Short mmCIF file of C-alpha atoms in Angstrom, two decimals:
data_model
loop_
_atom_site.label_atom_id
_atom_site.label_comp_id
_atom_site.label_asym_id
_atom_site.label_seq_id
_atom_site.Cartn_x
_atom_site.Cartn_y
_atom_site.Cartn_z
CA UNK A 16 -44.55 -6.27 14.65
CA UNK A 17 -41.78 -8.77 13.95
CA UNK A 18 -41.24 -7.19 10.54
CA UNK A 19 -40.77 -3.77 12.18
CA UNK A 20 -38.24 -5.20 14.63
CA UNK A 21 -36.26 -6.76 11.78
CA UNK A 22 -36.33 -3.49 9.85
CA UNK A 23 -35.10 -1.62 12.91
CA UNK A 24 -32.33 -4.17 13.41
CA UNK A 25 -31.21 -3.83 9.79
CA UNK A 26 -31.24 -0.04 10.14
CA UNK A 27 -29.14 -0.28 13.31
CA UNK A 28 -26.61 -2.57 11.60
CA UNK A 29 -26.43 -0.18 8.63
CA UNK A 30 -25.75 2.76 10.97
CA UNK A 31 -23.01 0.77 12.71
CA UNK A 32 -21.35 -0.08 9.38
CA UNK A 33 -21.63 3.54 8.29
CA UNK A 34 -20.06 4.80 11.51
CA UNK A 35 -17.25 2.25 11.26
CA UNK A 36 -16.53 3.18 7.66
CA UNK A 37 -16.57 6.91 8.40
CA UNK A 38 -13.76 6.71 10.94
CA UNK A 39 -11.56 5.19 8.26
CA UNK A 40 -12.63 7.60 5.51
CA UNK A 41 -9.30 9.45 5.62
CA UNK A 42 -7.32 6.20 5.26
CA UNK A 43 -6.21 4.42 2.11
CA UNK A 44 -4.07 1.38 1.31
CA UNK A 45 -1.76 1.85 -1.68
CA UNK A 46 -0.74 -1.43 -3.33
CA UNK A 47 2.33 -0.79 -5.48
CA UNK A 48 3.38 -3.02 -8.40
CA UNK A 49 2.29 -6.39 -7.03
CA UNK A 50 2.25 -7.72 -10.56
CA UNK A 51 3.14 -11.10 -12.03
CA UNK A 52 6.01 -9.52 -13.91
CA UNK A 53 7.67 -8.51 -10.65
CA UNK A 54 6.78 -11.48 -8.45
CA UNK A 55 5.79 -14.86 -9.86
CA UNK A 56 7.82 -14.21 -13.04
CA UNK A 57 10.80 -12.83 -11.11
CA UNK A 58 12.66 -15.67 -9.41
CA UNK A 59 14.77 -13.47 -7.10
CA UNK A 60 11.71 -11.81 -5.54
CA UNK A 61 9.56 -14.95 -5.40
CA UNK A 62 12.32 -16.98 -3.76
CA UNK A 63 13.24 -14.24 -1.29
CA UNK A 64 9.63 -13.60 -0.24
CA UNK A 65 7.62 -16.84 -0.55
CA UNK A 66 5.06 -15.65 2.04
CA UNK A 67 4.37 -12.30 0.39
CA UNK A 68 0.98 -13.29 -1.13
CA UNK A 69 -0.22 -14.61 2.25
CA UNK A 70 0.85 -11.45 4.06
CA UNK A 71 -0.71 -9.18 1.44
CA UNK A 72 -3.97 -11.12 1.55
CA UNK A 73 -4.19 -10.89 5.34
CA UNK A 74 -3.61 -7.12 5.35
CA UNK A 75 -5.95 -6.30 2.46
CA UNK A 76 -8.67 -8.55 3.84
CA UNK A 77 -8.58 -6.78 7.19
CA UNK A 78 -8.41 -3.30 5.69
CA UNK A 79 -11.36 -3.97 3.43
CA UNK A 80 -13.31 -5.50 6.31
CA UNK A 81 -13.08 -2.33 8.39
CA UNK A 82 -13.84 -0.08 5.43
CA UNK A 83 -10.45 1.27 4.36
CA UNK A 84 -10.25 2.12 0.65
CA UNK A 85 -7.69 0.36 -1.52
CA UNK A 86 -5.84 1.91 -4.47
CA UNK A 87 -3.75 -0.19 -6.86
CA UNK A 88 -0.69 1.47 -8.40
CA UNK A 89 0.72 -0.53 -11.31
CA UNK A 90 3.78 -0.18 -13.51
CA UNK A 91 3.36 0.37 -17.23
CA UNK A 92 6.83 1.07 -18.56
CA UNK A 93 7.08 1.73 -22.28
CA UNK A 94 9.53 3.97 -24.15
CA UNK A 95 6.75 6.12 -25.63
CA UNK A 96 5.68 7.41 -22.22
CA UNK A 97 8.67 6.51 -20.04
CA UNK A 98 11.54 8.70 -21.31
CA UNK A 99 13.82 7.60 -18.46
CA UNK A 100 14.05 4.11 -19.97
CA UNK A 101 16.60 5.11 -22.59
CA UNK A 102 19.37 5.96 -20.14
CA UNK A 103 18.33 3.37 -17.55
CA UNK A 104 18.51 0.62 -20.15
CA UNK A 105 22.06 1.69 -20.97
CA UNK A 106 23.26 1.39 -17.38
CA UNK A 107 21.29 -1.64 -16.13
CA UNK A 108 19.84 -4.85 -17.51
CA UNK A 109 16.95 -4.95 -15.02
CA UNK A 110 14.56 -2.52 -16.75
CA UNK A 111 11.49 -4.37 -17.99
CA UNK A 112 9.77 -3.11 -21.12
CA UNK A 113 6.72 -5.33 -21.56
CA UNK A 114 4.22 -3.10 -19.76
CA UNK A 115 2.36 -6.20 -18.57
CA UNK A 116 0.17 -4.95 -15.73
CA UNK A 117 -1.36 -8.30 -14.74
CA UNK A 118 -1.66 -8.32 -10.93
CA UNK A 119 -0.96 -11.24 -8.68
CA UNK A 120 -4.10 -12.95 -7.40
CA UNK A 121 -3.57 -11.50 -3.91
CA UNK A 122 -3.48 -7.95 -5.28
CA UNK A 123 -6.39 -7.90 -7.72
CA UNK A 124 -8.80 -5.01 -7.45
CA UNK A 125 -12.25 -5.73 -6.09
CA UNK A 126 -15.34 -3.90 -7.25
CA UNK A 127 -14.66 -0.26 -8.06
CA UNK A 128 -11.25 -0.01 -6.38
CA UNK A 129 -9.12 2.59 -8.13
CA UNK A 130 -6.30 1.42 -10.43
CA UNK A 131 -3.54 3.90 -11.28
CA UNK A 132 -0.99 3.14 -14.00
CA UNK A 133 2.40 4.78 -13.60
CA UNK A 134 5.09 5.40 -16.24
CA UNK A 135 7.93 5.78 -13.70
CA UNK A 136 9.11 4.25 -10.42
CA UNK A 137 7.20 6.99 -8.56
CA UNK A 138 3.43 6.50 -8.39
CA UNK A 139 2.74 10.24 -8.29
CA UNK A 140 4.66 11.26 -11.42
CA UNK A 141 2.55 11.29 -14.57
CA UNK A 142 -0.54 9.89 -12.82
CA UNK A 143 -3.75 11.07 -11.17
CA UNK A 144 -2.89 9.40 -7.84
CA UNK A 145 -2.63 12.63 -5.85
CA UNK A 146 -5.80 13.99 -7.48
CA UNK A 147 -7.67 10.83 -6.49
CA UNK A 148 -6.39 10.86 -2.91
CA UNK A 149 -7.20 14.56 -2.46
CA UNK A 150 -10.60 14.11 -4.09
CA UNK A 151 -11.50 11.31 -1.69
CA UNK A 152 -10.16 13.27 1.32
CA UNK A 153 -7.36 10.87 2.22
CA UNK A 154 -4.81 11.92 4.83
CA UNK A 155 -3.30 8.62 5.98
CA UNK A 156 -1.71 6.13 3.60
CA UNK A 157 -0.58 2.54 4.17
CA UNK A 158 1.91 1.29 1.57
CA UNK A 159 2.89 -2.21 0.47
CA UNK A 160 4.30 -3.66 -2.72
CA UNK A 161 7.29 -4.39 -4.94
CA UNK A 162 10.13 -3.28 -5.06
CA UNK A 163 10.43 -2.08 -1.50
CA UNK A 164 13.76 -0.33 -2.11
CA UNK A 165 12.57 1.41 -5.27
CA UNK A 166 8.93 1.93 -6.30
CA UNK A 167 7.43 1.57 -2.81
CA UNK A 168 10.16 3.78 -1.35
CA UNK A 169 9.85 6.53 -3.97
CA UNK A 170 6.05 6.59 -3.90
CA UNK A 171 5.82 6.54 -0.10
CA UNK A 172 8.52 9.20 0.18
CA UNK A 173 6.69 11.42 -2.30
CA UNK A 174 3.44 10.94 -0.36
CA UNK A 175 5.20 12.11 2.79
CA UNK A 176 6.51 15.22 1.00
CA UNK A 177 2.98 15.99 -0.19
CA UNK A 178 1.81 16.03 3.43
CA UNK A 179 0.19 12.61 3.77
CA UNK A 180 0.80 10.63 6.96
CA UNK A 181 2.61 7.63 5.56
CA UNK A 182 3.04 4.06 6.84
CA UNK A 183 4.76 1.04 5.28
CA UNK A 184 4.25 -2.62 6.20
CA UNK A 185 7.59 -4.40 5.56
CA UNK A 186 6.28 -7.99 5.49
CA UNK A 187 4.00 -6.93 2.65
CA UNK A 188 6.89 -5.63 0.56
CA UNK A 189 9.07 -7.63 -1.79
CA UNK A 190 12.45 -7.01 -3.43
CA UNK A 191 15.39 -8.87 -4.90
CA UNK A 192 16.58 -9.81 -1.41
CA UNK A 193 15.49 -9.58 2.21
CA UNK A 194 18.61 -7.52 2.88
CA UNK A 195 17.40 -4.78 0.54
CA UNK A 196 14.08 -4.54 2.38
CA UNK A 197 15.76 -4.52 5.79
CA UNK A 198 18.22 -1.81 4.77
CA UNK A 199 15.50 0.36 3.25
CA UNK A 200 13.14 0.10 6.20
CA UNK A 201 15.90 0.68 8.74
CA UNK A 202 17.19 3.75 6.90
CA UNK A 203 13.77 5.37 6.38
CA UNK A 204 11.84 4.45 9.53
CA UNK A 205 10.44 7.63 11.07
CA UNK A 206 12.17 9.71 8.43
CA UNK A 207 10.17 9.39 5.24
CA UNK A 208 7.49 7.17 6.77
CA UNK A 209 6.64 4.93 9.71
CA UNK A 210 7.52 1.25 9.38
CA UNK A 211 4.82 -0.83 11.07
CA UNK A 212 5.21 -4.63 11.37
CA UNK A 213 2.31 -6.63 9.94
CA UNK A 214 1.31 -8.10 13.31
CA UNK A 215 1.19 -4.61 14.85
CA UNK A 216 -0.81 -3.25 11.93
CA UNK A 217 -3.38 -6.06 12.16
CA UNK A 218 -3.62 -5.61 15.92
CA UNK A 219 -4.14 -1.86 15.51
CA UNK A 220 -6.85 -2.40 12.91
CA UNK A 221 -8.63 -4.81 15.23
CA UNK A 222 -8.45 -2.45 18.20
CA UNK A 223 -9.56 0.62 16.26
CA UNK A 224 -12.99 -0.91 15.83
CA UNK A 225 -13.61 -0.35 19.54
CA UNK A 226 -10.99 2.24 20.54
CA UNK A 227 -11.25 4.58 17.58
CA UNK A 228 -8.94 5.19 14.64
CA UNK A 229 -5.99 7.26 15.89
CA UNK A 230 -2.95 7.54 13.61
CA UNK A 231 -0.71 8.61 16.51
CA UNK A 232 -1.24 5.20 18.13
CA UNK A 233 0.02 3.57 14.95
CA UNK A 234 3.12 5.77 15.06
CA UNK A 235 3.90 4.42 18.52
CA UNK A 236 3.75 0.88 17.12
CA UNK A 237 6.26 1.67 14.38
CA UNK A 238 9.94 0.81 14.35
CA UNK A 239 12.23 3.36 16.04
CA UNK A 240 14.35 5.81 14.12
CA UNK A 241 17.93 4.66 13.72
CA UNK A 242 20.57 7.14 14.86
CA UNK A 243 23.64 7.30 12.63
#
């Protein structure tokens, strides 16, 4: 009798986990270029955003806990498959050529989480990112990563143009200065995507477990659109 009760309890817990995961099945977190090359080996970013690993860990931990899928988009820039490098290298000294895709500890994939390697600043160009998101029925994307004013911006913008509902968490983005992040988020908020503060995102994730997962509520928590 006790064994039957335990089995029933386990079955009930499994159903609860399944129901919780299903309400987030259209959601995905896209982690862009949180690689050693762009953070711990890049003094300007590391010094400007010392709390980035902590913020990323808190967001990914919560997203995984509620059952949101995570996709890792990583830079792999090499002349043989990145034709833009020729001209870019002539006009700037900031183009990195190593193709080292080692992630920071806070952004390592867990289990079978998808890893996409990109040859450009845009995670959708020359990759199977859109194919993966469509194939797994994603509609709502949460972006974080490095550089916020470049690779995160271009990839999130492209996602918006493809019809995905797109959100960016600014505290989980890094760049060469805080000013660059602030300018980017202020300019794009409620244009290309919704900018949702980390505290608001974590609060929303907590509340969705009892109130349901409604993207329109998250929009209301996002920063207002700046009028120019």
